[in-house]
Coordinates of C-alpha atoms in Angstrom, one line a residue:
M171 CA 0.0 0.0 0.0
D172 CA 1.3 3.5 -0.9
I173 CA 0.9 6.3 1.7
R174 CA 1.3 9.9 1.0
F175 CA 2.4 12.1 3.8
G176 CA 2.9 15.8 2.8
N177 CA 4.9 15.8 -0.4
T178 CA 6.5 12.4 0.3
I179 CA 5.1 9.1 -0.9
Y180 CA 5.9 5.9 1.0
R181 CA 5.6 2.9 -1.2
N182 CA 4.8 -0.7 -0.2
V183 CA 4.0 0.0 3.5
S184 CA 2.7 -2.9 5.4
V185 CA -0.7 -2.2 6.8
N186 CA -0.1 -4.6 9.7
R187 CA 2.5 -2.2 11.1
L188 CA 0.3 0.8 11.0
K189 CA -1.4 1.8 14.3
P190 CA -4.1 4.5 14.4
I191 CA -3.5 7.3 17.0
D192 CA -5.7 10.0 18.2
E193 CA -4.7 13.6 17.8
A194 CA -5.3 14.5 21.5
S195 CA -2.4 12.3 22.5
H196 CA 0.0 14.5 20.5
S197 CA -1.2 17.9 21.7
H198 CA 0.4 19.5 24.7
P199 CA -2.4 20.4 27.1
R200 CA -1.7 23.1 29.6
S201 CA -1.5 22.2 33.2
G202 CA -3.5 24.0 35.9
K203 CA -0.4 26.0 36.9
E204 CA 0.2 27.3 33.4
L205 CA -3.5 28.4 33.1
D206 CA -3.3 30.2 36.4
D207 CA -0.1 32.0 35.3
K208 CA -1.7 33.1 32.1
K209 CA -4.7 34.5 34.1
K210 CA -2.3 36.3 36.5
K211 CA -0.6 38.1 33.7
R212 CA -3.8 39.9 32.7
N213 CA -3.6 42.8 35.1
K214 CA -6.6 44.9 35.8
M215 CA -6.2 48.4 34.7
T216 CA -6.0 50.7 37.8
K217 CA -7.3 54.2 37.8
E218 CA -3.7 55.6 37.8
I219 CA -2.7 53.6 34.8
A220 CA -5.8 54.6 32.9
E221 CA -5.1 58.3 33.7
Q222 CA -1.5 57.9 32.5
K223 CA -2.5 56.4 29.2
L224 CA -5.2 59.0 28.7
N225 CA -2.7 61.9 29.4
L226 CA -0.4 60.6 26.6
F227 CA -3.2 61.4 24.1
L228 CA -4.1 64.7 25.7
E229 CA -0.6 66.1 25.7
K230 CA 0.2 68.6 23.0
N231 CA 3.5 69.3 21.4
V232 CA 4.2 73.1 21.3
P233 CA 7.1 74.6 19.3
T234 CA 9.8 76.2 21.4
N235 CA 10.2 79.0 18.9
P236 CA 6.7 79.9 17.6
A237 CA 8.0 82.6 15.2
K238 CA 10.2 80.1 13.3
W239 CA 7.4 77.5 13.2
S240 CA 5.0 80.0 11.8
Y241 CA 7.5 81.0 9.1
Y242 CA 8.1 77.3 8.0
K243 CA 4.4 76.6 8.1
S244 CA 3.8 79.5 5.8
Q245 CA 6.5 78.3 3.5
A246 CA 4.8 74.9 3.4
K247 CA 1.5 76.6 2.5
K248 CA 3.3 78.2 -0.4
K249 CA 5.1 75.1 -1.5
F250 CA 2.3 72.5 -1.4
D251 CA -1.0 72.8 -3.2
V252 CA -2.9 71.1 -0.3
Y253 CA -2.5 72.5 3.2
P254 CA -2.9 71.1 5.8
S255 CA -1.6 67.8 4.7
A256 CA 0.7 65.2 6.3
Y257 CA 3.4 65.9 3.6
A258 CA 3.3 69.6 4.1
N259 CA 3.4 69.4 7.9
A260 CA 6.2 66.9 7.8
W261 CA 8.2 69.1 5.4
A262 CA 7.6 72.1 7.7
A263 CA 8.6 70.2 10.8
K264 CA 11.8 69.0 9.1
Q265 CA 12.8 72.5 8.0
Y266 CA 11.9 73.8 11.5
K267 CA 14.1 71.2 13.2
A268 CA 16.9 71.8 10.7
A269 CA 16.8 75.5 11.6
G270 CA 17.2 74.7 15.3
G271 CA 13.6 74.6 16.4
G272 CA 12.4 72.1 19.0
W273 CA 9.2 70.9 20.7
R274 CA 8.0 70.7 24.3
K275 CA 5.0 69.0 25.7
T276 CA 2.2 70.8 27.5
K277 CA -1.1 69.6 28.8
G278 CA -4.0 70.9 26.8

């Protein structure tokens, strides 16, 4: 009897030597300890952690030199047909940084 396993074909295999097996015996079931460890890793979000994550989204980046930023933003408006756009703002930010500008975070 020929048996095909994946891309390999085994020819003239004796059927008497074949033993059927169940798939469950080949899986690796998790023990009770592993299941408990997995549950422990899921931390409940505390109020402090939630506030910290929320504050990350609420912080605003403000230019350290607003006059320079305004100049490069106006240059971007002249250079690009569509403003505001991601490309125009990225170009303006790159020019601003190259001119020595920086950013600071404020809550807003």
